[in-house]
Amino acid sequence: MAADQPTVLLVEDEPAQREVLSYNLEADGFRVLTASNGEEALLIVEESPPDIIVLDWMMPNVSGIEVCRRLKTRSETRAIPIIMLSARSEEVDLVRGLETGADDYMVKPYSVVELLARVRAQLRRTRPSTVGERLEYLDIVLDAETHRVTRADQPLKLGPTEFRLLSTFMEKPGRVWSRDQLLDRVWGRDIYVDTRTVDVHIGRLRKALCHYGGDDPLRTVRGAGYALG
């Protein structure tokens, strides 16, 4: 499984619906985590934060709307986009869902094809490299679809790991990424890699970025990690 595969957390208490959506999401290139209730969903988000959440409103005990509220009030999870699914079609319900923090709202029954399109639309905003978007920072251009990178119109030779590192940095210039966060995002949680490996690949990325001269756009934040710009 590719480490840069976008991860979707699917929270749905109906097994048949959960299975259908999981199958279609995986077939469309997503890594899928599933939860059958709100408590399980909150635990998964704490242990393995996904890139996006597809969340059913009507669930026993902790409802989808309450899960959404809790996640959107925490700084660590506020930026994760949430698509709410509900049989509630009244305007007041739509407004309530969006005011609670949901980024999108779909009424059941819905088109699976449309849901996949909306998932990709949200990821285009939050993780553009995973859906083939072109990223630019100063004179650096990263084409996620062709896996090509140029700086000042000169092609750069990057290995797969360095490419994923640069994609991560370019999606959120200025953000400081810790070594552990980079391990999760670039290598994936299923693979054991020592944090010192991050430093090795950062060094290779820096060398490639400065191959034709120019300033090093990456900065080391002492005791915290690395950032672009």
mmCIF file with all atom_site columns, N, CA, C and O in Angstrom, residues 70-91:
data_model
loop_
_atom_site.group_PDB
_atom_site.id
_atom_site.type_symbol
_atom_site.label_atom_id
_atom_site.label_alt_id
_atom_site.label_comp_id
_atom_site.label_asym_id
_atom_site.label_entity_id
_atom_site.label_seq_id
_atom_site.pdbx_PDB_ins_code
_atom_site.Cartn_x
_atom_site.Cartn_y
_atom_site.Cartn_z
_atom_site.occupancy
_atom_site.B_iso_or_equiv
_atom_site.pdbx_formal_charge
_atom_site.auth_seq_id
_atom_site.auth_comp_id
_atom_site.auth_asym_id
_atom_site.auth_atom_id
_atom_site.pdbx_PDB_model_num
ATOM 1  N N  . ARG A 1 70 ? -17.122 17.256 18.227 1.00 0.00 ? 70 ARG A N  1
ATOM 2  C CA . ARG A 1 70 ? -15.916 17.039 19.040 1.00 0.00 ? 70 ARG A CA 1
ATOM 3  C C  . ARG A 1 70 ? -14.643 17.223 18.220 1.00 0.00 ? 70 ARG A C  1
ATOM 4  O O  . ARG A 1 70 ? -13.674 17.835 18.679 1.00 0.00 ? 70 ARG A O  1
ATOM 5  N N  . LEU A 1 71 ? -14.644 16.689 17.006 1.00 0.00 ? 71 LEU A N  1
ATOM 6  C CA . LEU A 1 71 ? -13.445 16.789 16.175 1.00 0.00 ? 71 LEU A CA 1
ATOM 7  C C  . LEU A 1 71 ? -13.170 18.224 15.745 1.00 0.00 ? 71 LEU A C  1
ATOM 8  O O  . LEU A 1 71 ? -12.013 18.644 15.653 1.00 0.00 ? 71 LEU A O  1
ATOM 9  N N  . LYS A 1 72 ? -14.221 18.968 15.476 1.00 0.00 ? 72 LYS A N  1
ATOM 10 C CA . LYS A 1 72 ? -14.046 20.338 15.002 1.00 0.00 ? 72 LYS A CA 1
ATOM 11 C C  . LYS A 1 72 ? -13.720 21.320 16.126 1.00 0.00 ? 72 LYS A C  1
ATOM 12 O O  . LYS A 1 72 ? -13.333 22.464 15.856 1.00 0.00 ? 72 LYS A O  1
ATOM 13 N N  . THR A 1 73 ? -13.859 20.905 17.382 1.00 0.00 ? 73 THR A N  1
ATOM 14 C CA . THR A 1 73 ? -13.500 21.782 18.494 1.00 0.00 ? 73 THR A CA 1
ATOM 15 C C  . THR A 1 73 ? -12.067 21.540 18.965 1.00 0.00 ? 73 THR A C  1
ATOM 16 O O  . THR A 1 73 ? -11.564 22.286 19.806 1.00 0.00 ? 73 THR A O  1
ATOM 17 N N  . ARG A 1 74 ? -11.412 20.502 18.416 1.00 0.00 ? 74 ARG A N  1
ATOM 18 C CA . ARG A 1 74 ? -10.022 20.205 18.795 1.00 0.00 ? 74 ARG A CA 1
ATOM 19 C C  . ARG A 1 74 ? -9.077  20.722 17.720 1.00 0.00 ? 74 ARG A C  1
ATOM 20 O O  . ARG A 1 74 ? -9.279  20.463 16.534 1.00 0.00 ? 74 ARG A O  1
ATOM 21 N N  . SER A 1 75 ? -8.042  21.429 18.136 1.00 0.00 ? 75 SER A N  1
ATOM 22 C CA . SER A 1 75 ? -7.102  21.995 17.171 1.00 0.00 ? 75 SER A CA 1
ATOM 23 C C  . SER A 1 75 ? -6.396  20.911 16.368 1.00 0.00 ? 75 SER A C  1
ATOM 24 O O  . SER A 1 75 ? -6.062  21.109 15.194 1.00 0.00 ? 75 SER A O  1
ATOM 25 N N  . GLU A 1 76 ? -6.179  19.736 16.976 1.00 0.00 ? 76 GLU A N  1
ATOM 26 C CA . GLU A 1 76 ? -5.450  18.661 16.292 1.00 0.00 ? 76 GLU A CA 1
ATOM 27 C C  . GLU A 1 76 ? -6.251  18.045 15.155 1.00 0.00 ? 76 GLU A C  1
ATOM 28 O O  . GLU A 1 76 ? -5.677  17.495 14.211 1.00 0.00 ? 76 GLU A O  1
ATOM 29 N N  . THR A 1 77 ? -7.573  18.112 15.227 1.00 0.00 ? 77 THR A N  1
ATOM 30 C CA . THR A 1 77 ? -8.406  17.430 14.228 1.00 0.00 ? 77 THR A CA 1
ATOM 31 C C  . THR A 1 77 ? -9.327  18.379 13.454 1.00 0.00 ? 77 THR A C  1
ATOM 32 O O  . THR A 1 77 ? -10.054 17.942 12.571 1.00 0.00 ? 77 THR A O  1
ATOM 33 N N  . ARG A 1 78 ? -9.277  19.655 13.771 1.00 0.00 ? 78 ARG A N  1
ATOM 34 C CA . ARG A 1 78 ? -10.208 20.626 13.176 1.00 0.00 ? 78 ARG A CA 1
ATOM 35 C C  . ARG A 1 78 ? -10.083 20.696 11.653 1.00 0.00 ? 78 ARG A C  1
ATOM 36 O O  . ARG A 1 78 ? -11.075 20.909 10.952 1.00 0.00 ? 78 ARG A O  1
ATOM 37 N N  . ALA A 1 79 ? -8.865  20.485 11.136 1.00 0.00 ? 79 ALA A N  1
ATOM 38 C CA . ALA A 1 79 ? -8.648  20.656 9.699  1.00 0.00 ? 79 ALA A CA 1
ATOM 39 C C  . ALA A 1 79 ? -9.043  19.436 8.873  1.00 0.00 ? 79 ALA A C  1
ATOM 40 O O  . ALA A 1 79 ? -9.060  19.508 7.644  1.00 0.00 ? 79 ALA A O  1
ATOM 41 N N  . ILE A 1 80 ? -9.369  18.314 9.521  1.00 0.00 ? 80 ILE A N  1
ATOM 42 C CA . ILE A 1 80 ? -9.760  17.118 8.765  1.00 0.00 ? 80 ILE A CA 1
ATOM 43 C C  . ILE A 1 80 ? -11.149 17.356 8.161  1.00 0.00 ? 80 ILE A C  1
ATOM 44 O O  . ILE A 1 80 ? -12.117 17.581 8.891  1.00 0.00 ? 80 ILE A O  1
ATOM 45 N N  . PRO A 1 81 ? -11.286 17.311 6.840  1.00 0.00 ? 81 PRO A N  1
ATOM 46 C CA . PRO A 1 81 ? -12.605 17.534 6.240  1.00 0.00 ? 81 PRO A CA 1
ATOM 47 C C  . PRO A 1 81 ? -13.570 16.396 6.554  1.00 0.00 ? 81 PRO A C  1
ATOM 48 O O  . PRO A 1 81 ? -13.170 15.228 6.612  1.00 0.00 ? 81 PRO A O  1
ATOM 49 N N  . ILE A 1 82 ? -14.820 16.746 6.787  1.00 0.00 ? 82 ILE A N  1
ATOM 50 C CA . ILE A 1 82 ? -15.861 15.770 7.121  1.00 0.00 ? 82 ILE A CA 1
ATOM 51 C C  . ILE A 1 82 ? -17.018 15.915 6.142  1.00 0.00 ? 82 ILE A C  1
ATOM 52 O O  . ILE A 1 82 ? -17.548 17.019 5.951  1.00 0.00 ? 82 ILE A O  1
ATOM 53 N N  . ILE A 1 83 ? -17.388 14.798 5.526  1.00 0.00 ? 83 ILE A N  1
ATOM 54 C CA . ILE A 1 83 ? -18.585 14.749 4.685  1.00 0.00 ? 83 ILE A CA 1
ATOM 55 C C  . ILE A 1 83 ? -19.663 14.003 5.470  1.00 0.00 ? 83 ILE A C  1
ATOM 56 O O  . ILE A 1 83 ? -19.490 12.835 5.811  1.00 0.00 ? 83 ILE A O  1
ATOM 57 N N  . MET A 1 84 ? -20.739 14.688 5.792  1.00 0.00 ? 84 MET A N  1
ATOM 58 C CA . MET A 1 84 ? -21.819 14.098 6.584  1.00 0.00 ? 84 MET A CA 1
ATOM 59 C C  . MET A 1 84 ? -22.840 13.417 5.681  1.00 0.00 ? 84 MET A C  1
ATOM 60 O O  . MET A 1 84 ? -23.262 13.989 4.675  1.00 0.00 ? 84 MET A O  1
ATOM 61 N N  . LEU A 1 85 ? -23.219 12.181 6.045  1.00 0.00 ? 85 LEU A N  1
ATOM 62 C CA . LEU A 1 85 ? -24.263 11.449 5.331  1.00 0.00 ? 85 LEU A CA 1
ATOM 63 C C  . LEU A 1 85 ? -25.490 11.365 6.224  1.00 0.00 ? 85 LEU A C  1
ATOM 64 O O  . LEU A 1 85 ? -25.378 11.053 7.412  1.00 0.00 ? 85 LEU A O  1
ATOM 65 N N  . SER A 1 86 ? -26.665 11.637 5.658  1.00 0.00 ? 86 SER A N  1
ATOM 66 C CA . SER A 1 86 ? -27.869 11.613 6.495  1.00 0.00 ? 86 SER A CA 1
ATOM 67 C C  . SER A 1 86 ? -29.119 11.403 5.660  1.00 0.00 ? 86 SER A C  1
ATOM 68 O O  . SER A 1 86 ? -29.193 11.820 4.505  1.00 0.00 ? 86 SER A O  1
ATOM 69 N N  . ALA A 1 87 ? -30.096 10.738 6.293  1.00 0.00 ? 87 ALA A N  1
ATOM 70 C CA . ALA A 1 87 ? -31.409 10.598 5.664  1.00 0.00 ? 87 ALA A CA 1
ATOM 71 C C  . ALA A 1 87 ? -32.245 11.850 5.902  1.00 0.00 ? 87 ALA A C  1
ATOM 72 O O  . ALA A 1 87 ? -33.327 12.004 5.331  1.00 0.00 ? 87 ALA A O  1
ATOM 73 N N  . ARG A 1 88 ? -31.749 12.750 6.739  1.00 0.00 ? 88 ARG A N  1
ATOM 74 C CA . ARG A 1 88 ? -32.454 13.997 7.035  1.00 0.00 ? 88 ARG A CA 1
ATOM 75 C C  . ARG A 1 88 ? -32.286 14.960 5.854  1.00 0.00 ? 88 ARG A C  1
ATOM 76 O O  . ARG A 1 88 ? -31.173 15.351 5.535  1.00 0.00 ? 88 ARG A O  1
ATOM 77 N N  . SER A 1 89 ? -33.382 15.321 5.240  1.00 0.00 ? 89 SER A N  1
ATOM 78 C CA . SER A 1 89 ? -33.314 16.145 4.030  1.00 0.00 ? 89 SER A CA 1
ATOM 79 C C  . SER A 1 89 ? -33.844 17.564 4.230  1.00 0.00 ? 89 SER A C  1
ATOM 80 O O  . SER A 1 89 ? -33.835 18.370 3.299  1.00 0.00 ? 89 SER A O  1
ATOM 81 N N  . GLU A 1 90 ? -34.318 17.869 5.448  1.00 0.00 ? 90 GLU A N  1
ATOM 82 C CA . GLU A 1 90 ? -34.850 19.199 5.696  1.00 0.00 ? 90 GLU A CA 1
ATOM 83 C C  . GLU A 1 90 ? -33.712 20.224 5.728  1.00 0.00 ? 90 GLU A C  1
ATOM 84 O O  . GLU A 1 90 ? -32.590 19.922 6.147  1.00 0.00 ? 90 GLU A O  1
ATOM 85 N N  . GLU A 1 91 ? -34.024 21.432 5.307  1.00 0.00 ? 91 GLU A N  1
ATOM 86 C CA . GLU A 1 91 ? -33.013 22.487 5.272  1.00 0.00 ? 91 GLU A CA 1
ATOM 87 C C  . GLU A 1 91 ? -32.422 22.745 6.652  1.00 0.00 ? 91 GLU A C  1
ATOM 88 O O  . GLU A 1 91 ? -31.222 22.987 6.792  1.00 0.00 ? 91 GLU A O  1
#
